Amino acid sequence: MSLLRRVAASIATTTIAAGFFLLPAAPAQAAGVGYVRLAHLVPDKIECDMYIHLNSVTGDVLQTLPAVKYGTVSAYKSLPAGTYSVSMRKPGDPPNSPPVLSTSVTVVEGKGYTVARIGSPDKSEARVIEDDRTPPAANKGKVRVVQAAQRTLDVTVEGGPAIASSVAFASATGYKEVDAGGRTFSVAPSGGQAVKLQQNVASGSVYSILVTEDTSGGVKATILTDARRDGSMPEGGVATGGGGSRPDDMAFPMMLLSTLMLVAAGLLIVRRRAT
């Protein structure tokens, strides 16, 4: 076998092997963990530092969100199953100082939780809201409403069932199944203008419609992703109503694979011309 042929064969073999090894792995759930995200759902201008502690409110800090504003929802943090404390303090206060609000959350394997500062400006509390990650039926998604605007709401989906009616302030509804695909949701506050919200509902995924007040006295609605159809939790940083984004972990491997394929093809062309 000529040197050129041996090089071409070697690169071709490497390319095929790379193709197998660089294929994206099926998503896997982390064993023994649950998921917690933090939210500020009180319609005021007060900011707070939020902490997740191991054990008590003065225990080791596992996560810190500084100066969190109304309408902010964090990404999920995976935590081993167990009981944790969530505390909320004035911005800049030491993490071991007495909190303004606090609560505990018992994390169960595979479950998701939203721990929120919620209520009216003059009467807020720290509350644990369980996020239902149970998959919906085939070709369906699941949607609920998290209501952080000081009025009652009706939420519907065009061409489908009512999601929730007369939803009270500072509450979270149960989940309703809706058909997968492009959907338009209507959030209608009592005595106000309805807001339309478009979302591509992925089959098997779970969502929350977060409703907050805007600066003009109306309401605004944002879709949060509670769980994806592959069972994974949304990733990303803190954002107002953001479900986070997933980085393209395959970009570099696929670039490498493409380069190997091009080199192999070029050598084969040179060989054919030489013969």
mmCIF file of C-alpha atoms in Angstrom:
data_model
loop_
_atom_site.group_PDB
_atom_site.id
_atom_site.type_symbol
_atom_site.label_atom_id
_atom_site.label_comp_id
_atom_site.label_asym_id
_atom_site.label_seq_id
_atom_site.Cartn_x
_atom_site.Cartn_y
_atom_site.Cartn_z
ATOM 1 C CA MET A 1 0.000 0.000 0.000
ATOM 2 C CA SER A 2 1.372 3.405 -0.978
ATOM 3 C CA LEU A 3 2.084 6.058 1.628
ATOM 4 C CA LEU A 4 -0.676 8.261 0.209
ATOM 5 C CA ARG A 5 -3.195 5.437 0.409
ATOM 6 C CA ARG A 6 -2.165 4.591 3.975
ATOM 7 C CA VAL A 7 -2.580 8.243 5.049
ATOM 8 C CA ALA A 8 -5.985 8.470 3.382
ATOM 9 C CA ALA A 9 -7.136 5.223 4.980
ATOM 10 C CA SER A 10 -5.907 6.374 8.389
ATOM 11 C CA ILE A 11 -7.749 9.693 8.149
ATOM 12 C CA ALA A 12 -10.908 7.985 6.908
ATOM 13 C CA THR A 13 -10.796 5.573 9.851
ATOM 14 C CA THR A 14 -10.235 8.462 12.267
ATOM 15 C CA THR A 15 -13.129 10.368 10.721
ATOM 16 C CA ILE A 16 -15.517 7.442 11.123
ATOM 17 C CA ALA A 17 -14.396 6.883 14.716
ATOM 18 C CA ALA A 18 -14.765 10.579 15.474
ATOM 19 C CA GLY A 19 -18.261 10.470 14.066
ATOM 20 C CA PHE A 20 -19.242 7.836 16.592
ATOM 21 C CA PHE A 21 -17.533 9.443 19.568
ATOM 22 C CA LEU A 22 -18.733 12.965 18.800
ATOM 23 C CA LEU A 23 -22.391 12.108 18.473
ATOM 24 C CA PRO A 24 -24.356 13.878 21.240
ATOM 25 C CA ALA A 25 -25.075 11.606 24.148
ATOM 26 C CA ALA A 26 -28.646 11.044 25.217
ATOM 27 C CA PRO A 27 -29.519 13.429 28.063
ATOM 28 C CA ALA A 28 -29.331 11.853 31.483
ATOM 29 C CA GLN A 29 -30.794 12.892 34.784
ATOM 30 C CA ALA A 30 -28.313 13.401 37.598
ATOM 31 C CA ALA A 31 -28.873 10.641 40.127
ATOM 32 C CA GLY A 32 -30.223 11.621 43.523
ATOM 33 C CA VAL A 33 -30.819 15.314 42.820
ATOM 34 C CA GLY A 34 -33.750 17.701 42.662
ATOM 35 C CA TYR A 35 -33.941 21.235 41.304
ATOM 36 C CA VAL A 36 -34.558 24.630 42.923
ATOM 37 C CA ARG A 37 -34.939 28.081 41.373
ATOM 38 C CA LEU A 38 -35.496 31.415 43.119
ATOM 39 C CA ALA A 39 -37.948 34.176 42.226
ATOM 40 C CA HIS A 40 -38.938 37.704 43.286
ATOM 41 C CA LEU A 41 -42.694 38.015 42.720
ATOM 42 C CA VAL A 42 -43.646 40.974 44.930
ATOM 43 C CA PRO A 43 -44.667 44.049 42.878
ATOM 44 C CA ASP A 44 -42.481 46.619 44.600
ATOM 45 C CA LYS A 45 -39.147 48.329 44.080
ATOM 46 C CA ILE A 46 -37.423 46.504 46.902
ATOM 47 C CA GLU A 47 -34.420 44.431 45.894
ATOM 48 C CA CYS A 48 -33.175 41.532 47.960
ATOM 49 C CA ASP A 49 -30.246 39.161 48.157
ATOM 50 C CA MET A 50 -31.393 35.539 47.945
ATOM 51 C CA TYR A 51 -29.485 32.569 49.332
ATOM 52 C CA ILE A 52 -29.774 28.805 49.346
ATOM 53 C CA HIS A 53 -28.182 27.416 52.521
ATOM 54 C CA LEU A 54 -27.208 23.969 53.617
ATOM 55 C CA ASN A 55 -29.392 23.207 56.636
ATOM 56 C CA SER A 56 -30.143 26.492 58.489
ATOM 57 C CA VAL A 57 -30.335 30.110 57.295
ATOM 58 C CA THR A 58 -26.832 30.620 58.688
ATOM 59 C CA GLY A 59 -25.441 27.413 57.171
ATOM 60 C CA ASP A 60 -23.051 27.093 54.261
ATOM 61 C CA VAL A 61 -24.178 29.150 51.255
ATOM 62 C CA LEU A 62 -24.754 27.041 48.138
ATOM 63 C CA GLN A 63 -26.066 29.801 45.884
ATOM 64 C CA THR A 64 -26.309 33.587 46.069
ATOM 65 C CA LEU A 65 -28.410 35.887 43.888
ATOM 66 C CA PRO A 66 -27.586 39.528 44.675
ATOM 67 C CA ALA A 67 -29.981 42.471 44.354
ATOM 68 C CA VAL A 68 -32.868 40.490 42.855
ATOM 69 C CA LYS A 69 -35.674 42.638 41.414
ATOM 70 C CA TYR A 70 -39.398 42.067 40.935
ATOM 71 C CA GLY A 71 -40.154 39.678 38.097
ATOM 72 C CA THR A 72 -36.791 37.911 38.197
ATOM 73 C CA VAL A 73 -36.666 34.117 38.088
ATOM 74 C CA SER A 74 -33.372 32.263 38.305
ATOM 75 C CA ALA A 75 -32.259 29.164 36.453
ATOM 76 C CA TYR A 76 -32.651 25.879 38.294
ATOM 77 C CA LYS A 77 -29.869 24.721 40.577
ATOM 78 C CA SER A 78 -29.446 20.980 41.032
ATOM 79 C CA LEU A 79 -29.172 19.922 44.673
ATOM 80 C CA PRO A 80 -28.792 16.514 46.309
ATOM 81 C CA ALA A 81 -32.032 15.314 47.872
ATOM 82 C CA GLY A 82 -32.438 16.769 51.360
ATOM 83 C CA THR A 83 -33.674 19.811 53.258
ATOM 84 C CA TYR A 84 -32.327 23.299 52.599
ATOM 85 C CA SER A 85 -33.021 26.821 53.809
ATOM 86 C CA VAL A 86 -33.730 29.759 51.527
ATOM 87 C CA SER A 87 -33.202 33.231 52.956
ATOM 88 C CA MET A 88 -33.840 36.740 51.685
ATOM 89 C CA ARG A 89 -31.926 39.739 53.003
ATOM 90 C CA LYS A 90 -31.467 43.406 52.282
ATOM 91 C CA PRO A 91 -28.814 43.944 49.603
ATOM 92 C CA GLY A 92 -25.349 43.877 51.122
ATOM 93 C CA ASP A 93 -26.326 42.334 54.457
ATOM 94 C CA PRO A 94 -23.984 39.522 55.557
ATOM 95 C CA PRO A 95 -25.208 36.031 54.594
ATOM 96 C CA ASN A 96 -25.202 34.969 58.254
ATOM 97 C CA SER A 97 -27.258 37.969 59.441
ATOM 98 C CA PRO A 98 -30.927 37.585 60.421
ATOM 99 C CA PRO A 99 -32.960 37.319 57.184
ATOM 100 C CA VAL A 100 -35.994 39.429 56.359
ATOM 101 C CA LEU A 101 -37.755 36.324 55.029
ATOM 102 C CA SER A 102 -36.853 32.657 55.050
ATOM 103 C CA THR A 103 -38.300 29.204 54.514
ATOM 104 C CA SER A 104 -37.140 25.627 54.127
ATOM 105 C CA VAL A 105 -37.503 23.377 51.098
ATOM 106 C CA THR A 106 -37.281 19.597 51.149
ATOM 107 C CA VAL A 107 -35.810 18.514 47.831
ATOM 108 C CA VAL A 108 -36.981 15.142 46.531
ATOM 109 C CA GLU A 109 -35.053 13.344 43.811
ATOM 110 C CA GLY A 110 -36.289 14.344 40.350
ATOM 111 C CA LYS A 111 -38.627 17.078 41.615
ATOM 112 C CA GLY A 112 -38.501 20.793 40.835
ATOM 113 C CA TYR A 113 -39.302 23.749 43.106
ATOM 114 C CA THR A 114 -39.662 27.509 42.806
ATOM 115 C CA VAL A 115 -38.946 29.362 46.055
ATOM 116 C CA ALA A 116 -40.316 32.880 45.817
ATOM 117 C CA ARG A 117 -40.700 36.116 47.647
ATOM 118 C CA ILE A 118 -44.400 36.505 46.942
ATOM 119 C CA GLY A 119 -47.391 38.548 48.099
ATOM 120 C CA SER A 120 -48.271 42.216 48.347
ATOM 121 C CA PRO A 121 -45.675 44.911 49.095
ATOM 122 C CA ASP A 122 -46.974 45.281 52.648
ATOM 123 C CA LYS A 123 -47.412 41.556 53.309
ATOM 124 C CA SER A 124 -44.910 39.309 51.570
ATOM 125 C CA GLU A 125 -43.666 35.854 52.435
ATOM 126 C CA ALA A 126 -41.170 33.234 51.318
ATOM 127 C CA ARG A 127 -43.121 30.411 49.691
ATOM 128 C CA VAL A 128 -42.227 27.075 48.102
ATOM 129 C CA ILE A 129 -44.112 26.314 44.872
ATOM 130 C CA GLU A 130 -43.763 22.768 43.549
ATOM 131 C CA ASP A 131 -43.108 22.518 39.817
ATOM 132 C CA ASP A 132 -44.761 19.451 38.277
ATOM 133 C CA ARG A 133 -42.233 17.763 35.988
ATOM 134 C CA THR A 134 -44.444 14.760 35.168
ATOM 135 C CA PRO A 135 -44.468 14.358 31.363
ATOM 136 C CA PRO A 136 -47.760 15.102 29.575
ATOM 137 C CA ALA A 137 -49.456 12.782 27.099
ATOM 138 C CA ALA A 138 -47.995 12.243 23.634
ATOM 139 C CA ASN A 139 -48.055 15.331 21.387
ATOM 140 C CA LYS A 140 -48.992 17.515 24.351
ATOM 141 C CA GLY A 141 -47.345 20.117 26.557
ATOM 142 C CA LYS A 142 -48.341 21.250 30.050
ATOM 143 C CA VAL A 143 -48.955 24.845 31.088
ATOM 144 C CA ARG A 144 -49.850 26.582 34.349
ATOM 145 C CA VAL A 145 -50.069 30.187 35.558
ATOM 146 C CA VAL A 146 -47.909 31.840 38.230
ATOM 147 C CA GLN A 147 -49.787 35.013 39.130
ATOM 148 C CA ALA A 148 -47.734 37.947 40.440
ATOM 149 C CA ALA A 149 -49.965 40.861 39.341
ATOM 150 C CA GLN A 150 -52.404 42.488 41.783
ATOM 151 C CA ARG A 151 -55.660 41.580 40.011
ATOM 152 C CA THR A 152 -57.559 38.505 38.905
ATOM 153 C CA LEU A 153 -56.867 36.917 35.531
ATOM 154 C CA ASP A 154 -58.361 34.608 32.947
ATOM 155 C CA VAL A 155 -55.859 32.693 30.834
ATOM 156 C CA THR A 156 -56.886 30.848 27.675
ATOM 157 C CA VAL A 157 -55.210 29.280 24.655
ATOM 158 C CA GLU A 158 -56.630 29.887 21.197
ATOM 159 C CA GLY A 159 -58.300 26.778 19.844
ATOM 160 C CA GLY A 160 -57.913 24.947 23.137
ATOM 161 C CA PRO A 161 -59.188 24.722 26.703
ATOM 162 C CA ALA A 162 -59.097 27.486 29.297
ATOM 163 C CA ILE A 163 -55.833 27.303 31.197
ATOM 164 C CA ALA A 164 -57.237 28.990 34.309
ATOM 165 C CA SER A 165 -60.099 31.299 35.297
ATOM 166 C CA SER A 166 -60.273 34.024 37.955
ATOM 167 C CA VAL A 167 -56.672 33.422 38.979
ATOM 168 C CA ALA A 168 -55.998 35.289 42.206
ATOM 169 C CA PHE A 169 -52.921 37.387 42.908
ATOM 170 C CA ALA A 170 -49.994 35.590 44.551
ATOM 171 C CA SER A 171 -51.050 32.124 43.461
ATOM 172 C CA ALA A 172 -49.985 29.306 41.156
ATOM 173 C CA THR A 173 -52.515 27.178 39.309
ATOM 174 C CA GLY A 174 -52.395 23.517 38.445
ATOM 175 C CA TYR A 175 -51.100 22.435 35.054
ATOM 176 C CA LYS A 176 -53.288 21.910 31.983
ATOM 177 C CA GLU A 177 -52.369 19.915 28.901
ATOM 178 C CA VAL A 178 -52.403 21.722 25.552
ATOM 179 C CA ASP A 179 -51.660 20.544 22.028
ATOM 180 C CA ALA A 180 -48.033 20.782 20.985
ATOM 181 C CA GLY A 181 -47.068 23.291 18.302
ATOM 182 C CA GLY A 182 -47.345 27.032 17.881
ATOM 183 C CA ARG A 183 -49.903 28.319 20.390
ATOM 184 C CA THR A 184 -51.263 31.751 21.259
ATOM 185 C CA PHE A 185 -52.172 32.369 24.891
ATOM 186 C CA SER A 186 -54.377 35.213 26.091
ATOM 187 C CA VAL A 187 -53.919 36.717 29.553
ATOM 188 C CA ALA A 188 -56.944 38.866 30.405
ATOM 189 C CA PRO A 189 -56.811 40.882 33.657
ATOM 190 C CA SER A 190 -60.006 42.093 35.269
ATOM 191 C CA GLY A 191 -60.741 45.618 34.067
ATOM 192 C CA GLY A 192 -57.697 45.719 31.798
ATOM 193 C CA GLN A 193 -56.355 44.971 28.339
ATOM 194 C CA ALA A 194 -55.690 41.346 27.413
ATOM 195 C CA VAL A 195 -52.104 40.403 26.568
ATOM 196 C CA LYS A 196 -51.270 37.888 23.831
ATOM 197 C CA LEU A 197 -48.348 35.520 24.222
ATOM 198 C CA GLN A 198 -47.050 33.203 21.502
ATOM 199 C CA GLN A 199 -45.107 30.060 22.274
ATOM 200 C CA ASN A 200 -43.979 26.990 20.386
ATOM 201 C CA VAL A 201 -45.131 24.296 22.807
ATOM 202 C CA ALA A 202 -42.754 21.353 22.516
ATOM 203 C CA SER A 203 -44.282 17.917 22.868
ATOM 204 C CA GLY A 204 -43.473 16.582 26.330
ATOM 205 C CA SER A 205 -42.332 19.911 27.773
ATOM 206 C CA VAL A 206 -43.728 21.742 30.803
ATOM 207 C CA TYR A 207 -44.201 25.509 31.106
ATOM 208 C CA SER A 208 -45.318 28.252 33.489
ATOM 209 C CA ILE A 209 -46.875 31.509 32.314
ATOM 210 C CA LEU A 210 -45.499 34.143 34.689
ATOM 211 C CA VAL A 211 -47.756 37.200 34.923
ATOM 212 C CA THR A 212 -46.336 40.412 36.397
ATOM 213 C CA GLU A 213 -47.272 44.084 36.425
ATOM 214 C CA ASP A 214 -45.718 46.516 33.970
ATOM 215 C CA THR A 215 -44.764 50.125 34.647
ATOM 216 C CA SER A 216 -47.951 51.470 33.047
ATOM 217 C CA GLY A 217 -50.292 49.581 35.348
ATOM 218 C CA GLY A 218 -51.055 46.765 32.931
ATOM 219 C CA VAL A 219 -49.784 43.209 32.954
ATOM 220 C CA LYS A 220 -47.102 41.394 31.032
ATOM 221 C CA ALA A 221 -46.681 37.672 30.553
ATOM 222 C CA THR A 222 -43.578 35.546 30.105
ATOM 223 C CA ILE A 223 -43.139 31.842 29.434
ATOM 224 C CA LEU A 224 -40.868 29.893 31.787
ATOM 225 C CA THR A 225 -39.727 26.384 30.915
ATOM 226 C CA ASP A 226 -40.159 24.087 33.912
ATOM 227 C CA ALA A 227 -38.940 20.905 32.190
ATOM 228 C CA ARG A 228 -37.950 19.939 28.666
ATOM 229 C CA ARG A 229 -39.312 17.009 26.716
ATOM 230 C CA ASP A 230 -36.024 15.125 27.153
ATOM 231 C CA GLY A 231 -36.414 15.386 30.929
ATOM 232 C CA SER A 232 -33.632 17.939 31.386
ATOM 233 C CA MET A 233 -33.952 21.142 33.343
ATOM 234 C CA PRO A 234 -33.540 24.571 31.735
ATOM 235 C CA GLU A 235 -30.039 26.003 32.000
ATOM 236 C CA GLY A 236 -28.770 29.563 31.950
ATOM 237 C CA GLY A 237 -28.324 32.598 34.155
ATOM 238 C CA VAL A 238 -30.750 34.758 36.048
ATOM 239 C CA ALA A 239 -33.311 36.463 33.835
ATOM 240 C CA THR A 240 -36.710 38.077 34.071
ATOM 241 C CA GLY A 241 -39.003 35.244 33.147
ATOM 242 C CA GLY A 242 -36.209 33.500 31.301
ATOM 243 C CA GLY A 243 -36.077 29.758 30.889
ATOM 244 C CA GLY A 244 -32.398 29.912 30.063
ATOM 245 C CA SER A 245 -30.530 28.769 27.027
ATOM 246 C CA ARG A 246 -28.521 25.697 26.239
ATOM 247 C CA PRO A 247 -25.013 26.247 24.811
ATOM 248 C CA ASP A 248 -24.161 24.452 21.611
ATOM 249 C CA ASP A 249 -21.775 21.913 23.107
ATOM 250 C CA MET A 250 -21.369 20.227 19.728
ATOM 251 C CA ALA A 251 -19.981 23.210 17.804
ATOM 252 C CA PHE A 252 -16.282 22.415 18.178
ATOM 253 C CA PRO A 253 -16.583 18.622 17.801
ATOM 254 C CA MET A 254 -18.649 19.009 14.637
ATOM 255 C CA MET A 255 -16.110 21.503 13.243
ATOM 256 C CA LEU A 256 -13.339 18.973 13.902
ATOM 257 C CA LEU A 257 -15.315 16.197 12.254
ATOM 258 C CA SER A 258 -15.981 18.355 9.186
ATOM 259 C CA THR A 259 -12.278 19.221 8.896
ATOM 260 C CA LEU A 260 -11.257 15.561 9.018
ATOM 261 C CA MET A 261 -13.791 14.689 6.338
ATOM 262 C CA LEU A 262 -12.533 17.475 4.059
ATOM 263 C CA VAL A 263 -8.898 16.387 4.472
ATOM 264 C CA ALA A 264 -9.802 12.775 3.703
ATOM 265 C CA ALA A 265 -11.758 13.797 0.617
ATOM 266 C CA GLY A 266 -8.874 15.978 -0.610
ATOM 267 C CA LEU A 267 -6.360 13.150 -0.293
ATOM 268 C CA LEU A 268 -8.610 10.774 -2.192
ATOM 269 C CA ILE A 269 -8.925 13.312 -5.030
ATOM 270 C CA VAL A 270 -5.132 13.723 -5.175
ATOM 271 C CA ARG A 271 -4.715 9.936 -5.295
ATOM 272 C CA ARG A 272 -7.164 9.558 -8.171
ATOM 273 C CA ARG A 273 -5.417 12.274 -10.191
ATOM 274 C CA ALA A 274 -2.067 10.640 -9.548
ATOM 275 C CA THR A 275 -3.352 7.399 -11.028
#
